[in-house]
PDB file of C-alpha atoms in Angstrom:
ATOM      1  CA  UNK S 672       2.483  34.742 -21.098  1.00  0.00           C
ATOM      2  CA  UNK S 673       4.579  35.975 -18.044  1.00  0.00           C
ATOM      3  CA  UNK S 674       7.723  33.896 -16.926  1.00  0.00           C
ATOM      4  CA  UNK S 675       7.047  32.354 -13.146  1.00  0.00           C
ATOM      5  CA  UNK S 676       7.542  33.967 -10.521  1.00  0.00           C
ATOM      6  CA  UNK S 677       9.251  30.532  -8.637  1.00  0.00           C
ATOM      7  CA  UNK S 678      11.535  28.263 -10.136  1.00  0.00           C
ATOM      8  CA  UNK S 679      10.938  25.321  -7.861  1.00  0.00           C
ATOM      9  CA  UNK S 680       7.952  24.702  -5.888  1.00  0.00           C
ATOM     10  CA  UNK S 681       6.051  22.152  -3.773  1.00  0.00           C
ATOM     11  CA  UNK S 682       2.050  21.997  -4.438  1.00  0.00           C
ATOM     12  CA  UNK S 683      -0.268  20.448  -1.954  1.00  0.00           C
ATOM     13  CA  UNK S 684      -3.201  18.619  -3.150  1.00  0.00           C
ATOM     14  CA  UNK S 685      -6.274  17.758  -1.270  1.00  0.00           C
ATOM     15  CA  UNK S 686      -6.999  14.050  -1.353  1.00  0.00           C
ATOM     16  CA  UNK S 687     -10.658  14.483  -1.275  1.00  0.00           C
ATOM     17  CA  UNK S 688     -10.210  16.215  -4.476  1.00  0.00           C
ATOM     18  CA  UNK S 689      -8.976  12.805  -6.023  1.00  0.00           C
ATOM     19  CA  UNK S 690     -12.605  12.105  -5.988  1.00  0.00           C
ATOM     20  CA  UNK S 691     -14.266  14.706  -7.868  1.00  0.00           C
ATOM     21  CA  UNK S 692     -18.448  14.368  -7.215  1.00  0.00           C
ATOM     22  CA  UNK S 693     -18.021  11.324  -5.565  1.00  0.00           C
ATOM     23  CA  UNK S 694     -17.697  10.463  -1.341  1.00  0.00           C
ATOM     24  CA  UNK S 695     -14.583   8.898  -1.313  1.00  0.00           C
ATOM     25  CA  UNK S 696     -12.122   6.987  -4.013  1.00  0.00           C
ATOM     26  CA  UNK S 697     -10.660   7.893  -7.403  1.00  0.00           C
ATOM     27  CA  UNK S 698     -12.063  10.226  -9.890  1.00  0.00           C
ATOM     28  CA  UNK S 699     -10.406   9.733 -12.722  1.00  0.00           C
ATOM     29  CA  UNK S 700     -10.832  12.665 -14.782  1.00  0.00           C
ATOM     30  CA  UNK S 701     -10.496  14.776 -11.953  1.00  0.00           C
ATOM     31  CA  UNK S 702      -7.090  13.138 -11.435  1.00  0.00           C
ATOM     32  CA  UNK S 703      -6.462  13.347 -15.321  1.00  0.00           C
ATOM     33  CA  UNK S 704      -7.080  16.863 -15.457  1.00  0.00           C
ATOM     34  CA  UNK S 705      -4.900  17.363 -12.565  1.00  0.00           C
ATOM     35  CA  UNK S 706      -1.905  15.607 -14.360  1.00  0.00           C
ATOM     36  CA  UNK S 707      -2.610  18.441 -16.880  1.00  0.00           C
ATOM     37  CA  UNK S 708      -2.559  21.414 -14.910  1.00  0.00           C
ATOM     38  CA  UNK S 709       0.553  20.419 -13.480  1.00  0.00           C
ATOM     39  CA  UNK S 710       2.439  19.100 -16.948  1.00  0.00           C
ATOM     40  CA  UNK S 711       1.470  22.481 -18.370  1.00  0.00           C
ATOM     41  CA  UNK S 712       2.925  24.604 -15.115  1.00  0.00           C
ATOM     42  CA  UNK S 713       6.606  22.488 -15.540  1.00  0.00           C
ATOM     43  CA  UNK S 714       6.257  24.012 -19.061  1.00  0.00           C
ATOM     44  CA  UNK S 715       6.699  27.250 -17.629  1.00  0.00           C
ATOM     45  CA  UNK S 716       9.832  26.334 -16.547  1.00  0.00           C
ATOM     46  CA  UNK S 717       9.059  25.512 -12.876  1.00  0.00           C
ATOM     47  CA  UNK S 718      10.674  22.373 -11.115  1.00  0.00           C
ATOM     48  CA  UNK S 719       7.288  20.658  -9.593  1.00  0.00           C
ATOM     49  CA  UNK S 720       7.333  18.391  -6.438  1.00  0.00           C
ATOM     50  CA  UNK S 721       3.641  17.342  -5.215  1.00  0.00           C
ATOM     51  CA  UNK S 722       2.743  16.515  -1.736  1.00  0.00           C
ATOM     52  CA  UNK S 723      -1.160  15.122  -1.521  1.00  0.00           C
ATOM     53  CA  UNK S 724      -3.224  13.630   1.310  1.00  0.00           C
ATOM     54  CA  UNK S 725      -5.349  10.858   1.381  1.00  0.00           C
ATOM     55  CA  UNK S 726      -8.437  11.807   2.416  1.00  0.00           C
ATOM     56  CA  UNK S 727     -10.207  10.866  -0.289  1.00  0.00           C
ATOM     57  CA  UNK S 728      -9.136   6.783   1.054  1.00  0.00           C
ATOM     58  CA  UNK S 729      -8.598   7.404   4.906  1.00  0.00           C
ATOM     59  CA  UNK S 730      -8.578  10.267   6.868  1.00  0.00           C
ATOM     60  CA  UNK S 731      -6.246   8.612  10.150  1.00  0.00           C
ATOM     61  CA  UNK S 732      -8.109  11.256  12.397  1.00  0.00           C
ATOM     62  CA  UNK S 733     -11.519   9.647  11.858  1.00  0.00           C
ATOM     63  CA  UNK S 734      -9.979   5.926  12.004  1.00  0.00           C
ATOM     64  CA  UNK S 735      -8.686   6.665  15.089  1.00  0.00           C
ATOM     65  CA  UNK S 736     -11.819   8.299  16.664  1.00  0.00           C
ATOM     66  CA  UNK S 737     -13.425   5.098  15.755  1.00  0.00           C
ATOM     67  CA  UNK S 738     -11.095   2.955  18.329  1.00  0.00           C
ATOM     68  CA  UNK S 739      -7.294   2.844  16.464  1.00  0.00           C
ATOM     69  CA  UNK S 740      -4.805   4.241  17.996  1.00  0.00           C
ATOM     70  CA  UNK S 741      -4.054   7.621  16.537  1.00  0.00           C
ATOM     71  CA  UNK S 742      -0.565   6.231  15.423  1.00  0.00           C
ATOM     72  CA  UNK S 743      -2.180   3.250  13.846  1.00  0.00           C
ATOM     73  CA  UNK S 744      -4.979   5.824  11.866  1.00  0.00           C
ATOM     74  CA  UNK S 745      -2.299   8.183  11.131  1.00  0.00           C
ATOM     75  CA  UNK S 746      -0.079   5.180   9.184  1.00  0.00           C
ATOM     76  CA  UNK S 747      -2.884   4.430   7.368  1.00  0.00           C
ATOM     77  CA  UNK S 748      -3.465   8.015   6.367  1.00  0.00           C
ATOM     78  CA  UNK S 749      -0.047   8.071   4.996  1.00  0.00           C
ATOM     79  CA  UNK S 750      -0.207   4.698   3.145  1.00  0.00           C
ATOM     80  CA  UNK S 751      -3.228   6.263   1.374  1.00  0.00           C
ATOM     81  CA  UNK S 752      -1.044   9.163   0.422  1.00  0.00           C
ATOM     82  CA  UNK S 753       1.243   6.963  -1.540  1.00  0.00           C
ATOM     83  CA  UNK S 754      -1.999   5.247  -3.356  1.00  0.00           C
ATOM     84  CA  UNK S 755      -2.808   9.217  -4.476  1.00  0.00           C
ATOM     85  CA  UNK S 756       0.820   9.413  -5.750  1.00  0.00           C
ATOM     86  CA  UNK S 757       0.796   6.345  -7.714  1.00  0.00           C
ATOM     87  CA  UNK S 758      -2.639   7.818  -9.140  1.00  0.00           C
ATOM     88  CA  UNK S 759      -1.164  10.604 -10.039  1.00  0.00           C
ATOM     89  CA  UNK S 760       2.294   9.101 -11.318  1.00  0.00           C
ATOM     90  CA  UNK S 761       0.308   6.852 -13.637  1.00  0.00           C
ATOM     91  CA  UNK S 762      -1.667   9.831 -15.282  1.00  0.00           C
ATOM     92  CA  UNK S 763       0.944  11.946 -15.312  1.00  0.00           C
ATOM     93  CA  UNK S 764       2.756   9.390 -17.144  1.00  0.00           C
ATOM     94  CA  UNK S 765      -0.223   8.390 -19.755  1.00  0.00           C
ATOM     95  CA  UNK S 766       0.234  12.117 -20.812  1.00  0.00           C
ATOM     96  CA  UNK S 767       3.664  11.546 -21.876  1.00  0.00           C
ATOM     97  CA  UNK S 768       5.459  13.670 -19.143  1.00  0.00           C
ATOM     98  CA  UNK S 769       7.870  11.767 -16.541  1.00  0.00           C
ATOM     99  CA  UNK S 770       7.316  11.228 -12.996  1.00  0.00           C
ATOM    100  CA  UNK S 771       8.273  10.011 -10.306  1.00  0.00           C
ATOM    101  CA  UNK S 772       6.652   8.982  -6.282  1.00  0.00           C
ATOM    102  CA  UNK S 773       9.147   8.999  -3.606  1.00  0.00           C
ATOM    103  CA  UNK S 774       7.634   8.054  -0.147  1.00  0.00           C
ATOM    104  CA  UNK S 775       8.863   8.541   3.409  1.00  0.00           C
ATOM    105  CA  UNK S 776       8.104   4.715   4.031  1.00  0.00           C
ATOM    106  CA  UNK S 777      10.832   1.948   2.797  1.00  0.00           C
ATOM    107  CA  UNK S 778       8.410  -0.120   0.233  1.00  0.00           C
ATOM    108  CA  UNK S 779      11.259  -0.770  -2.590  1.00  0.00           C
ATOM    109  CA  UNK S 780       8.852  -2.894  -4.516  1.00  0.00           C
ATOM    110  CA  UNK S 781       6.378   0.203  -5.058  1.00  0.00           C
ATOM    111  CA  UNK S 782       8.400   3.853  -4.994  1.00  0.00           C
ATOM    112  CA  UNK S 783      12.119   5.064  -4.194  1.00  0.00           C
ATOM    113  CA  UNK S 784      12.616   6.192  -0.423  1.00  0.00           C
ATOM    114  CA  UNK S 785      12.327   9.689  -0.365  1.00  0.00           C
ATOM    115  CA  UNK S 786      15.865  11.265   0.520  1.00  0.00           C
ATOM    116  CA  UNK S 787      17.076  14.961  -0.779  1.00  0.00           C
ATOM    117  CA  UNK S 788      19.737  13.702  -2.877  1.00  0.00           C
ATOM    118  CA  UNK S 789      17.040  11.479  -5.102  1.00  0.00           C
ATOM    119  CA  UNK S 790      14.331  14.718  -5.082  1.00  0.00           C
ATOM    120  CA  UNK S 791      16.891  16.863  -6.814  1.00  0.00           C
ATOM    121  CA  UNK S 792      18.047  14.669  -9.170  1.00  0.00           C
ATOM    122  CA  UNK S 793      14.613  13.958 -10.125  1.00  0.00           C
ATOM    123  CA  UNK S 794      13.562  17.544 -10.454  1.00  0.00           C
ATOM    124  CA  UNK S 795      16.676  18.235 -12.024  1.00  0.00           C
ATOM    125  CA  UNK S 796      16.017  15.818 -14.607  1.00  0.00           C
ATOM    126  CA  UNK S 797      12.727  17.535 -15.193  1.00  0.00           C
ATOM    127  CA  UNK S 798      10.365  14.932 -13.436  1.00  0.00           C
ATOM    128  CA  UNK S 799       7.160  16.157 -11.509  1.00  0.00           C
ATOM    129  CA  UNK S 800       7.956  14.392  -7.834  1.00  0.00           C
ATOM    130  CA  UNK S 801       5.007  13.184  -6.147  1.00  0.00           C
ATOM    131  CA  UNK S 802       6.049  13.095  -2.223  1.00  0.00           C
ATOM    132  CA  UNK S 803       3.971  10.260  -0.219  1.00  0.00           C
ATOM    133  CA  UNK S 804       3.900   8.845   2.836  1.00  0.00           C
ATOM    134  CA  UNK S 805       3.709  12.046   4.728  1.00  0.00           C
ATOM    135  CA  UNK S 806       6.481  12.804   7.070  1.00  0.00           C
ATOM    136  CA  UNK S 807       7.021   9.572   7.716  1.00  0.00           C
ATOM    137  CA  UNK S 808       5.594  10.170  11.164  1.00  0.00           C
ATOM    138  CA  UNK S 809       2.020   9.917  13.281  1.00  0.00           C
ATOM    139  CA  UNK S 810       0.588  13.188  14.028  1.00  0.00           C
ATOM    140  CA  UNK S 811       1.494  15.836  11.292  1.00  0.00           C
ATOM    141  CA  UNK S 812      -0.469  17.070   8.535  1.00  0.00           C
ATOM    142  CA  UNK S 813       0.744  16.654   4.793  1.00  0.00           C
ATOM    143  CA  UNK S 814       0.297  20.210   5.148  1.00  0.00           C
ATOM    144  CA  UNK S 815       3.042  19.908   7.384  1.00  0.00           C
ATOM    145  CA  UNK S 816       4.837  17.927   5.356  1.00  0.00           C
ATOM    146  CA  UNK S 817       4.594  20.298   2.116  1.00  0.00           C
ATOM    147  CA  UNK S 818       6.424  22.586   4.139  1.00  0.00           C
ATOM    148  CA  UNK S 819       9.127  20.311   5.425  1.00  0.00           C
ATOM    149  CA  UNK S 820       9.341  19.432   2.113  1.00  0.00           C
ATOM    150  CA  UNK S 821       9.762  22.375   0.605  1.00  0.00           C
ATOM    151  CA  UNK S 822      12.206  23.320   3.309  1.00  0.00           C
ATOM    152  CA  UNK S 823      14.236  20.111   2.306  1.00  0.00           C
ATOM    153  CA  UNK S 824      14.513  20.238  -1.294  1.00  0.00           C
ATOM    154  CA  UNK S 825      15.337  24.243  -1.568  1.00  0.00           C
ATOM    155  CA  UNK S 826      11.631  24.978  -3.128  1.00  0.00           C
ATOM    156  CA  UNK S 827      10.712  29.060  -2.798  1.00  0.00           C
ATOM    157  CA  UNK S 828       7.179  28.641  -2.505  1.00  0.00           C
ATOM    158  CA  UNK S 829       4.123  26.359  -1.441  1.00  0.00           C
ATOM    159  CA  UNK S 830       1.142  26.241  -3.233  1.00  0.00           C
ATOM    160  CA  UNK S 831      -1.843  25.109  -1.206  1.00  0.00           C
ATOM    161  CA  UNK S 832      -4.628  24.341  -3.428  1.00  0.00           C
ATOM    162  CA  UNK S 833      -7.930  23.919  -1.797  1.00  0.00           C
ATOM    163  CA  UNK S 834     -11.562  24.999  -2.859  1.00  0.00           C
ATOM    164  CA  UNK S 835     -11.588  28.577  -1.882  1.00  0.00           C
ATOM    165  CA  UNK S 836      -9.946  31.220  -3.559  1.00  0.00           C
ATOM    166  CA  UNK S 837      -7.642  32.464  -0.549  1.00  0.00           C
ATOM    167  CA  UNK S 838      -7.802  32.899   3.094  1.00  0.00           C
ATOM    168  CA  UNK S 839     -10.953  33.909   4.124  1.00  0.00           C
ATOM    169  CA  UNK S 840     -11.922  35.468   8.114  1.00  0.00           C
ATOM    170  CA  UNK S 841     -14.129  32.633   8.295  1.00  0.00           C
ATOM    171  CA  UNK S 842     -15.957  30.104   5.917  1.00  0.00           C
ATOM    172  CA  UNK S 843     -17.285  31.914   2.977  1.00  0.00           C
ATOM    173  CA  UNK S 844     -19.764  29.312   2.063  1.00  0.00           C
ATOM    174  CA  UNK S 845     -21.067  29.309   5.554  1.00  0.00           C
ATOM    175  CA  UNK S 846     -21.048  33.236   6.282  1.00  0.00           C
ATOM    176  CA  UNK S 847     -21.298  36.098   3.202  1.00  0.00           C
ATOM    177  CA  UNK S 848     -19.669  38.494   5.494  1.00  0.00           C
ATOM    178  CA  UNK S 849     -16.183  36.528   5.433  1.00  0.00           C
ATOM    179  CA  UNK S 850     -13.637  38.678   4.306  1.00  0.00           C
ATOM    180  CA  UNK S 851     -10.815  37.290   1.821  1.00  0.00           C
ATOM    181  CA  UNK S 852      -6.912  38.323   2.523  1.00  0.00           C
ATOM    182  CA  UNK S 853      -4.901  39.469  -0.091  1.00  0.00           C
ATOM    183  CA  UNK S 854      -1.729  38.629   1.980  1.00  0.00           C
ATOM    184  CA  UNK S 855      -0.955  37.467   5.456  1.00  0.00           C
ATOM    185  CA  UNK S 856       1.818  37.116   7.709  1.00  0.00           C
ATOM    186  CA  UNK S 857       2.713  33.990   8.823  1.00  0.00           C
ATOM    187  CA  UNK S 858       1.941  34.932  12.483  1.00  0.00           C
ATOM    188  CA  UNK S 859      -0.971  36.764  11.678  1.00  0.00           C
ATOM    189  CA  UNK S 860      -2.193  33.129  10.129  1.00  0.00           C
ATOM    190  CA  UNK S 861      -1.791  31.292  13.072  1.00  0.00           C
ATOM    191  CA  UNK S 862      -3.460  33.983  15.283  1.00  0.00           C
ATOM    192  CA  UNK S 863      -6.269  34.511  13.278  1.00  0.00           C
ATOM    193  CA  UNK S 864      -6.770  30.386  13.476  1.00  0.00           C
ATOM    194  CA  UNK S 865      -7.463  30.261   9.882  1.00  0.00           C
ATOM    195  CA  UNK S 866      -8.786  26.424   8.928  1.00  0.00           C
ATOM    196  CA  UNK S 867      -7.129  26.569   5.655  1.00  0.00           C
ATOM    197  CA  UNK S 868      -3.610  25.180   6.662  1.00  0.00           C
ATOM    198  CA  UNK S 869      -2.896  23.661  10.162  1.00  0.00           C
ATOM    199  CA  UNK S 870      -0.718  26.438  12.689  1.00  0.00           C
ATOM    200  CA  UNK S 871       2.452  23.782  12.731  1.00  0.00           C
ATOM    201  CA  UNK S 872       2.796  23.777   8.986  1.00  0.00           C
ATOM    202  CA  UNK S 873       2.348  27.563   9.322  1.00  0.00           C
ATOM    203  CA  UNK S 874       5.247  27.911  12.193  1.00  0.00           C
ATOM    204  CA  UNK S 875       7.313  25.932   9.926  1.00  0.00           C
ATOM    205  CA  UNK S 876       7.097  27.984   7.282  1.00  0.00           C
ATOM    206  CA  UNK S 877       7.346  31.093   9.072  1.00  0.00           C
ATOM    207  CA  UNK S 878      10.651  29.720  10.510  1.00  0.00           C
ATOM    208  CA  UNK S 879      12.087  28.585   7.355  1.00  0.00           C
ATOM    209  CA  UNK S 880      10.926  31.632   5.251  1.00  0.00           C
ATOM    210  CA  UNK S 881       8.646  30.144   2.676  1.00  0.00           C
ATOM    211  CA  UNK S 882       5.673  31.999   1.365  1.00  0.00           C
ATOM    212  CA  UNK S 883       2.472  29.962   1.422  1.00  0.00           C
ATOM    213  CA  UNK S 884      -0.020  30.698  -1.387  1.00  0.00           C
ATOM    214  CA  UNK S 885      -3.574  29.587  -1.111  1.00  0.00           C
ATOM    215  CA  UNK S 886      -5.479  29.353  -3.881  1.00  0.00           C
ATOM    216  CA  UNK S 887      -8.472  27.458  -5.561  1.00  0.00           C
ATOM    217  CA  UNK S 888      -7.811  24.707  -7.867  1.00  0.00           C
ATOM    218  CA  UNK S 889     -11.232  24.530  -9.282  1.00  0.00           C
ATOM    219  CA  UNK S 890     -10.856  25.947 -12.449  1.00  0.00           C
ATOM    220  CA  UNK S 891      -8.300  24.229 -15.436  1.00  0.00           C
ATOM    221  CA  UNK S 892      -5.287  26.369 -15.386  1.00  0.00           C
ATOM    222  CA  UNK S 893      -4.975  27.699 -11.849  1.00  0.00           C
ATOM    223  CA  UNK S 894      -1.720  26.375 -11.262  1.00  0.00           C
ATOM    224  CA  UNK S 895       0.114  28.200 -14.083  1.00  0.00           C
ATOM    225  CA  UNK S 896      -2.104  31.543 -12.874  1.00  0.00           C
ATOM    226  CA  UNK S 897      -0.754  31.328  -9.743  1.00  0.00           C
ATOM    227  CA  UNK S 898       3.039  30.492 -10.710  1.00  0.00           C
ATOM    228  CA  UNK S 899       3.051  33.408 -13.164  1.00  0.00           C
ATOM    229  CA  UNK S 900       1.543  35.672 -10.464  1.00  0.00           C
ATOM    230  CA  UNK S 901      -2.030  36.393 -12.727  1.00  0.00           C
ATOM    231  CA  UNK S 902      -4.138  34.003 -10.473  1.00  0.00           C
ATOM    232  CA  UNK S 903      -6.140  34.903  -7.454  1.00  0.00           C
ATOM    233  CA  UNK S 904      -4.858  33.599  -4.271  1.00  0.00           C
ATOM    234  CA  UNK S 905      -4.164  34.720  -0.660  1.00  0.00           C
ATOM    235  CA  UNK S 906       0.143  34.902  -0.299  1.00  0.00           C
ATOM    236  CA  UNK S 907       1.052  33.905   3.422  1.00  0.00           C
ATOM    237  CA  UNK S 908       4.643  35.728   3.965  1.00  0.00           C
ATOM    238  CA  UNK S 909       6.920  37.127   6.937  1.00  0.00           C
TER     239      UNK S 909
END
């Protein structure tokens, strides 16, 4: 197998994966299988941090249409980030490999506070980091925050795994005629208004430098594919 192409890396899970067939909650062998996929990629040599959201628990844009304030919805949506971290941590962990959740929030009593110094040790230690709590902040994205993050801990790539295998011109399962991109610029990404990553996480990474790659996390494996530049993915670039 090829060597990876990046060395350090942050990968952003969908919450409402977490679920697998069901509405909302915890799938566990979707989450299992996850933990897989991502203890085989740090066998390739690649330090792993993990940002995920929480839709799969609360979505703080819907709370928030329904009467909360959209600070009040958006705390909640990062609270349920940390839930999908500890989800993660555990199975991670069950597989023998070591993890570790940092969050944004203080909460000693369930995960360390997320600061630089504590992500690199961790990494360097050869830990998978799951990164919760968003930014700490109401009204960004964890997409957003997989690009701060990123930005923070020195990481030369985000991997944005959704359930399409790129960046299409529009939805592909709504319209056969979308066409998928084989690369992008960053500006060309916000222009276009492509739905698969929000335009401030995309501004963010255009002004810190880091490629985005988009790529479907449906099938077992995906994340090594992509890391040792055989998978199928859009790359989002200057």
């Amino acid at each position: 197998m090829a060597g990876p192409v990046y060395r350090r890396v942050v990968i952003k899970l969908s919450g409402e994966y977490f679920a697998g067939p069901n509405p909302s909650g915890f799938d566990q062998p979707t989450i299992d299988r996850l933990a897989g996929d991502l203890i085989a990629a740090k066998a390739l040599g690649v330090e792993i941090a993990v940002v995920i959201g929480g839709g799969n628990l609360v979505r703080g844009v819907d709370v928030s249409s329904r009467g909360l304030s959209r600070p009040t919805g958006d705390t909640m949506g990062m609270l349920a980030t940390v839930m999908n971290c500890l989800a993660l941590e555990a199975a991670i962990e069950r597989k023998g490999a070591p993890a570790r959740t940092l969050s944004a929030q203080v909460m000693p009593q369930i995960s360390e506070l997320f600061t630089r110094s504590a992500a690199h040790k961790y990494l360097a230690e050869g830990r998978i980091v799951l990164l919760g709590g968003g930014t700490g902040n109401p009204f960004f994205t964890t997409d957003t925050t997989a690009v701060l993050r990123a930005a923070e801990i020195g990481a030369e790539a985000v991997l944005k795994a959704t359930n399409v295998d790129g960046v299409y011109s529009a939805d592909p399962k709504k319209d056969p005629s979308a066409k998928r991109f084989d690369r992008l610029t960053h500006s060309e990404a916000i222009s276009g208004g492509y739905k698969v990553m929000d335009a401030t996480a995309f501004a963010l990474a255009r002004e810190t430098s880091l490629p985005i790659i988009v790529f479907s996390i449906a099938e077992p494996g995906s994340i090594g594919a992509i890391l040792t530049g055989t998978g199928r993915g859009t790359i989002v670039t200057g």
